[in-house]
mmCIF file of C-alpha atoms in Angstrom:
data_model
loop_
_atom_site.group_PDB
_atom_site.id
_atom_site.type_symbol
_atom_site.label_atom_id
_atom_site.label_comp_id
_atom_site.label_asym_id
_atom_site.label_seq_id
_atom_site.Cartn_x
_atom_site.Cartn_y
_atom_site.Cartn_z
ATOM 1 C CA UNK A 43 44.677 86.520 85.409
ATOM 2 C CA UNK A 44 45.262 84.674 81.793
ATOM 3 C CA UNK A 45 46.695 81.414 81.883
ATOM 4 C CA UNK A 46 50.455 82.048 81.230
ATOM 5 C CA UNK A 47 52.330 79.960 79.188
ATOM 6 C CA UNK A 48 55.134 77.532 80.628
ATOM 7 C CA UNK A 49 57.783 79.581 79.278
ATOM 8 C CA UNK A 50 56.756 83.187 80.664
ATOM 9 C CA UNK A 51 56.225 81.601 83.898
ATOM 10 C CA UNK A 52 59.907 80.236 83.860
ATOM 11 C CA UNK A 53 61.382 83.674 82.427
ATOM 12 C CA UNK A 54 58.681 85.206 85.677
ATOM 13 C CA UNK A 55 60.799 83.223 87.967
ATOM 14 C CA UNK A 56 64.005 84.026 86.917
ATOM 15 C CA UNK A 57 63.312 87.508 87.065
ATOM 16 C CA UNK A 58 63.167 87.483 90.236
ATOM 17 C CA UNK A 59 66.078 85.461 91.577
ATOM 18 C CA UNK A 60 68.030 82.509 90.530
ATOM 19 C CA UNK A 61 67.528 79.462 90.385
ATOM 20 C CA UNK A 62 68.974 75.690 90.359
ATOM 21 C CA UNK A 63 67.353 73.220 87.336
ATOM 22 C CA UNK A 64 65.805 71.304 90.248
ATOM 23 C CA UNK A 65 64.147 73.896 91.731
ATOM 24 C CA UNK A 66 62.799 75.616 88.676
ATOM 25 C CA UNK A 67 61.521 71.977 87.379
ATOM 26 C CA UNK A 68 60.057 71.669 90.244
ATOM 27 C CA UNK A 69 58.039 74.699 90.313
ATOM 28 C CA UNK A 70 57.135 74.625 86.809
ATOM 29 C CA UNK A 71 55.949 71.043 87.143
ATOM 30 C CA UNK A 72 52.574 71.886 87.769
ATOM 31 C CA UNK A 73 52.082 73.376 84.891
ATOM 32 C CA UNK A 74 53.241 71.349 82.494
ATOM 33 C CA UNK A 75 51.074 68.483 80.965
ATOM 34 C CA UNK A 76 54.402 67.062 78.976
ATOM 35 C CA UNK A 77 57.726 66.888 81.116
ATOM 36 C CA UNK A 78 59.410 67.247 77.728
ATOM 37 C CA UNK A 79 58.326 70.018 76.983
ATOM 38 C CA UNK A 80 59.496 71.544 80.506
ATOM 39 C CA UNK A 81 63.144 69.226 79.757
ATOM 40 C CA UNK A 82 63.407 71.256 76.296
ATOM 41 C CA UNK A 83 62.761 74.366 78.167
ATOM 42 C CA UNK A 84 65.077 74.197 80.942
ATOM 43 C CA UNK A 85 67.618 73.304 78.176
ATOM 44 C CA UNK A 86 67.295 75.928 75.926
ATOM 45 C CA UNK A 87 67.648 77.903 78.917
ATOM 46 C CA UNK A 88 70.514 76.704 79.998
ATOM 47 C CA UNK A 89 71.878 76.639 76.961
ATOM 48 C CA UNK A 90 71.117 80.570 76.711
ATOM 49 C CA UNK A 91 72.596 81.742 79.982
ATOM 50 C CA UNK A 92 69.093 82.347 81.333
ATOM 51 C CA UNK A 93 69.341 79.448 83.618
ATOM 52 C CA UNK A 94 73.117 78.837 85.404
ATOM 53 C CA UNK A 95 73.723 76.877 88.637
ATOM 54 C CA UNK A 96 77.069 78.747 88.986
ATOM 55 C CA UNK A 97 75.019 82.482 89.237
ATOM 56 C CA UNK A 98 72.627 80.565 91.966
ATOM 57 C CA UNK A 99 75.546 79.716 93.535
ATOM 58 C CA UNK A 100 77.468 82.962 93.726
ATOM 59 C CA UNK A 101 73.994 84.688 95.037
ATOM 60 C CA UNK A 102 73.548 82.079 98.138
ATOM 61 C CA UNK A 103 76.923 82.545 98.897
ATOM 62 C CA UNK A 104 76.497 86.490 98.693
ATOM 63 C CA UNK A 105 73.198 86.372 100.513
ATOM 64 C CA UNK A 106 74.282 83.802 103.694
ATOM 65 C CA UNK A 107 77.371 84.078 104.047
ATOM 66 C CA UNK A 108 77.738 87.065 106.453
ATOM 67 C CA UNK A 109 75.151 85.207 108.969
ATOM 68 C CA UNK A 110 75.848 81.253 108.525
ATOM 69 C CA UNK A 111 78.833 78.620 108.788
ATOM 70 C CA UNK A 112 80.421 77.137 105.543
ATOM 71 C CA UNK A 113 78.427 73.835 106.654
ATOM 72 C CA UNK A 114 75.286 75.401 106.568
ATOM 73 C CA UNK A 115 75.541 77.063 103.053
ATOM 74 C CA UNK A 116 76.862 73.772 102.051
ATOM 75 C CA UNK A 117 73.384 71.940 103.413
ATOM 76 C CA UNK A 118 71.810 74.337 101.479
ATOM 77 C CA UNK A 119 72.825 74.168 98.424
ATOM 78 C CA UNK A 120 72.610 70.327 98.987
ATOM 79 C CA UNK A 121 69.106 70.447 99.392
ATOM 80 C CA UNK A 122 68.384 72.682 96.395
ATOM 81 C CA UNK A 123 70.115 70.247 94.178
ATOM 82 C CA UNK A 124 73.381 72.164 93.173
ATOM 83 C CA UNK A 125 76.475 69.632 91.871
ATOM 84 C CA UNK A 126 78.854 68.726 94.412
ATOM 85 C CA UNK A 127 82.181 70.352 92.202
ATOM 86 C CA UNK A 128 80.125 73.882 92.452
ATOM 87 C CA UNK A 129 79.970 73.340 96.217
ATOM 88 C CA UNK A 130 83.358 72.260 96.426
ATOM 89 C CA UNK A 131 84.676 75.514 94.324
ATOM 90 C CA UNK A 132 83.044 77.215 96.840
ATOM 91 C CA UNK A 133 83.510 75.635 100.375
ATOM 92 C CA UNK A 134 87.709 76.918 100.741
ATOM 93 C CA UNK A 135 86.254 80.839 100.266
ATOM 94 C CA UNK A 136 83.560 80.257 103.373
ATOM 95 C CA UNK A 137 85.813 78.325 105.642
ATOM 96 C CA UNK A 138 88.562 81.051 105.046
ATOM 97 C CA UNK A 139 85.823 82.864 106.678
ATOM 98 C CA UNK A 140 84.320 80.719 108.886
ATOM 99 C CA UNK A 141 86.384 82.014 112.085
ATOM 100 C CA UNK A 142 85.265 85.847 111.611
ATOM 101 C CA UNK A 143 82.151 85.169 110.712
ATOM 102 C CA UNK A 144 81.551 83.478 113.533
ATOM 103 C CA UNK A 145 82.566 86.118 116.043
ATOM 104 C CA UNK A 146 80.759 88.190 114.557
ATOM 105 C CA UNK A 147 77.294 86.530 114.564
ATOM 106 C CA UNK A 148 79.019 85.574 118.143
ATOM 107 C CA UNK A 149 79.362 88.995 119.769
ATOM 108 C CA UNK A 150 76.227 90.162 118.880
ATOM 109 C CA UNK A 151 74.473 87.556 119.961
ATOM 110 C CA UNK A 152 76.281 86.934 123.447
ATOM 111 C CA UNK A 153 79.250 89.550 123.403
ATOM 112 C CA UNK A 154 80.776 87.406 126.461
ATOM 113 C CA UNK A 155 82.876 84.710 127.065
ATOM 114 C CA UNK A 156 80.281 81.875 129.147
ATOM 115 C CA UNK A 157 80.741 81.311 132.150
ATOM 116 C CA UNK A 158 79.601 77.888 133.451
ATOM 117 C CA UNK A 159 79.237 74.743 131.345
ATOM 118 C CA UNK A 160 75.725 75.242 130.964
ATOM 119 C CA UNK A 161 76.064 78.754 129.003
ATOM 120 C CA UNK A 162 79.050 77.099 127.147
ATOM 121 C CA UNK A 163 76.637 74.240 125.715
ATOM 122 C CA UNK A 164 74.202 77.127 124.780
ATOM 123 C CA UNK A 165 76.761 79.207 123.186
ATOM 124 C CA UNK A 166 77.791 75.935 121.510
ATOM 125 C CA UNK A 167 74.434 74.931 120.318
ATOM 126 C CA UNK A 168 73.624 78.309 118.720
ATOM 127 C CA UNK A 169 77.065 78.205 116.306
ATOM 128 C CA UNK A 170 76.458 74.708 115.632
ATOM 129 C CA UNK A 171 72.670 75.482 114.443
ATOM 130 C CA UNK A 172 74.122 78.830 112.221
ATOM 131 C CA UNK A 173 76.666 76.126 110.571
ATOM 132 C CA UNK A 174 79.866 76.406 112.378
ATOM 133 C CA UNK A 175 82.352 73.238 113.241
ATOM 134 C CA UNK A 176 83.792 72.288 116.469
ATOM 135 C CA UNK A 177 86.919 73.808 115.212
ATOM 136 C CA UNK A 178 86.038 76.807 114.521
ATOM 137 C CA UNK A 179 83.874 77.155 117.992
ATOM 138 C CA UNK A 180 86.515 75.920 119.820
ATOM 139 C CA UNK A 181 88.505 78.527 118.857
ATOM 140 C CA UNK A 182 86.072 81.129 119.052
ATOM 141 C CA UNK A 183 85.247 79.680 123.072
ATOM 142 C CA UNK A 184 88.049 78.892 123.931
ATOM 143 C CA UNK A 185 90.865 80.402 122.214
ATOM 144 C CA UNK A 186 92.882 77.446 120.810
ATOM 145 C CA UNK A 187 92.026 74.631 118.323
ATOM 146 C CA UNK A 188 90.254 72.208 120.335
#
């Protein structure tokens, strides 16, 4: 395979999916000999369109959102180094949802109400690991806000 240059490997990635500037310095990284050059990149791609944090956003959302809580997506977009005002435009949209998405991931997984404490704590466990809060469990498990 010929040795592609830093900027066709960048416009390679982004074909594919989006990304944050993090992650797509981070991959390039590698590559590069001069992190300059991969700064001047990133910005002119920014700077273009090619390259928008926003977009990344918006497809996370899209892609988790029917299987994980609000918290979770949150995490996630920690982690991949998204600005805490894009989360923050997008946290009131996923806890409006929070409730139904957890029944839903909810009744498949267990379609019953537990019966002993034990099941409960399991129950509990598995919406806590998808994302949910104690709020929004408690409702789900019990029926009221506790």
């Amino acid at each position: 395979m010929p040795d592609l240059s830093l900027r066709q490997r960048a416009l390679n990635c982004l074909a594919r999916r989006e990304y944050t500037r993090d992650e797509l310095y981070r991959k390039l990284l590698p590559y590069t000999e001069e992190s300059d050059s991969l700064e001047d990149l990133l910005a002119d791609f920014k700077a273009r369109g090619w390259l928008s944090e926003q977009r990344f956003v918006e497809q996370v959302v899209h892609a988790r959102s029917g299987r994980y809580g609000s918290r979770y997506i949150a995490h996630e977009l920690r982690e991949k180094g998204v600005a805490e005002e894009l989360i923050a435009q997008a946290l009131p949209q996923l806890k409006d949802n929070d409730l139904e998405t957890a029944r839903t991931i909810w009744a498949k997984k267990f379609g019953k109400l537990p019966e002993d404490a034990k099941e409960r704590a399991k129950q509990m466990r598995f919406l806590q690991s998808r994302g949910f809060g104690l709020d929004v469990i408690g409702k789900l498990l019990y029926g009221s806000d506790r």
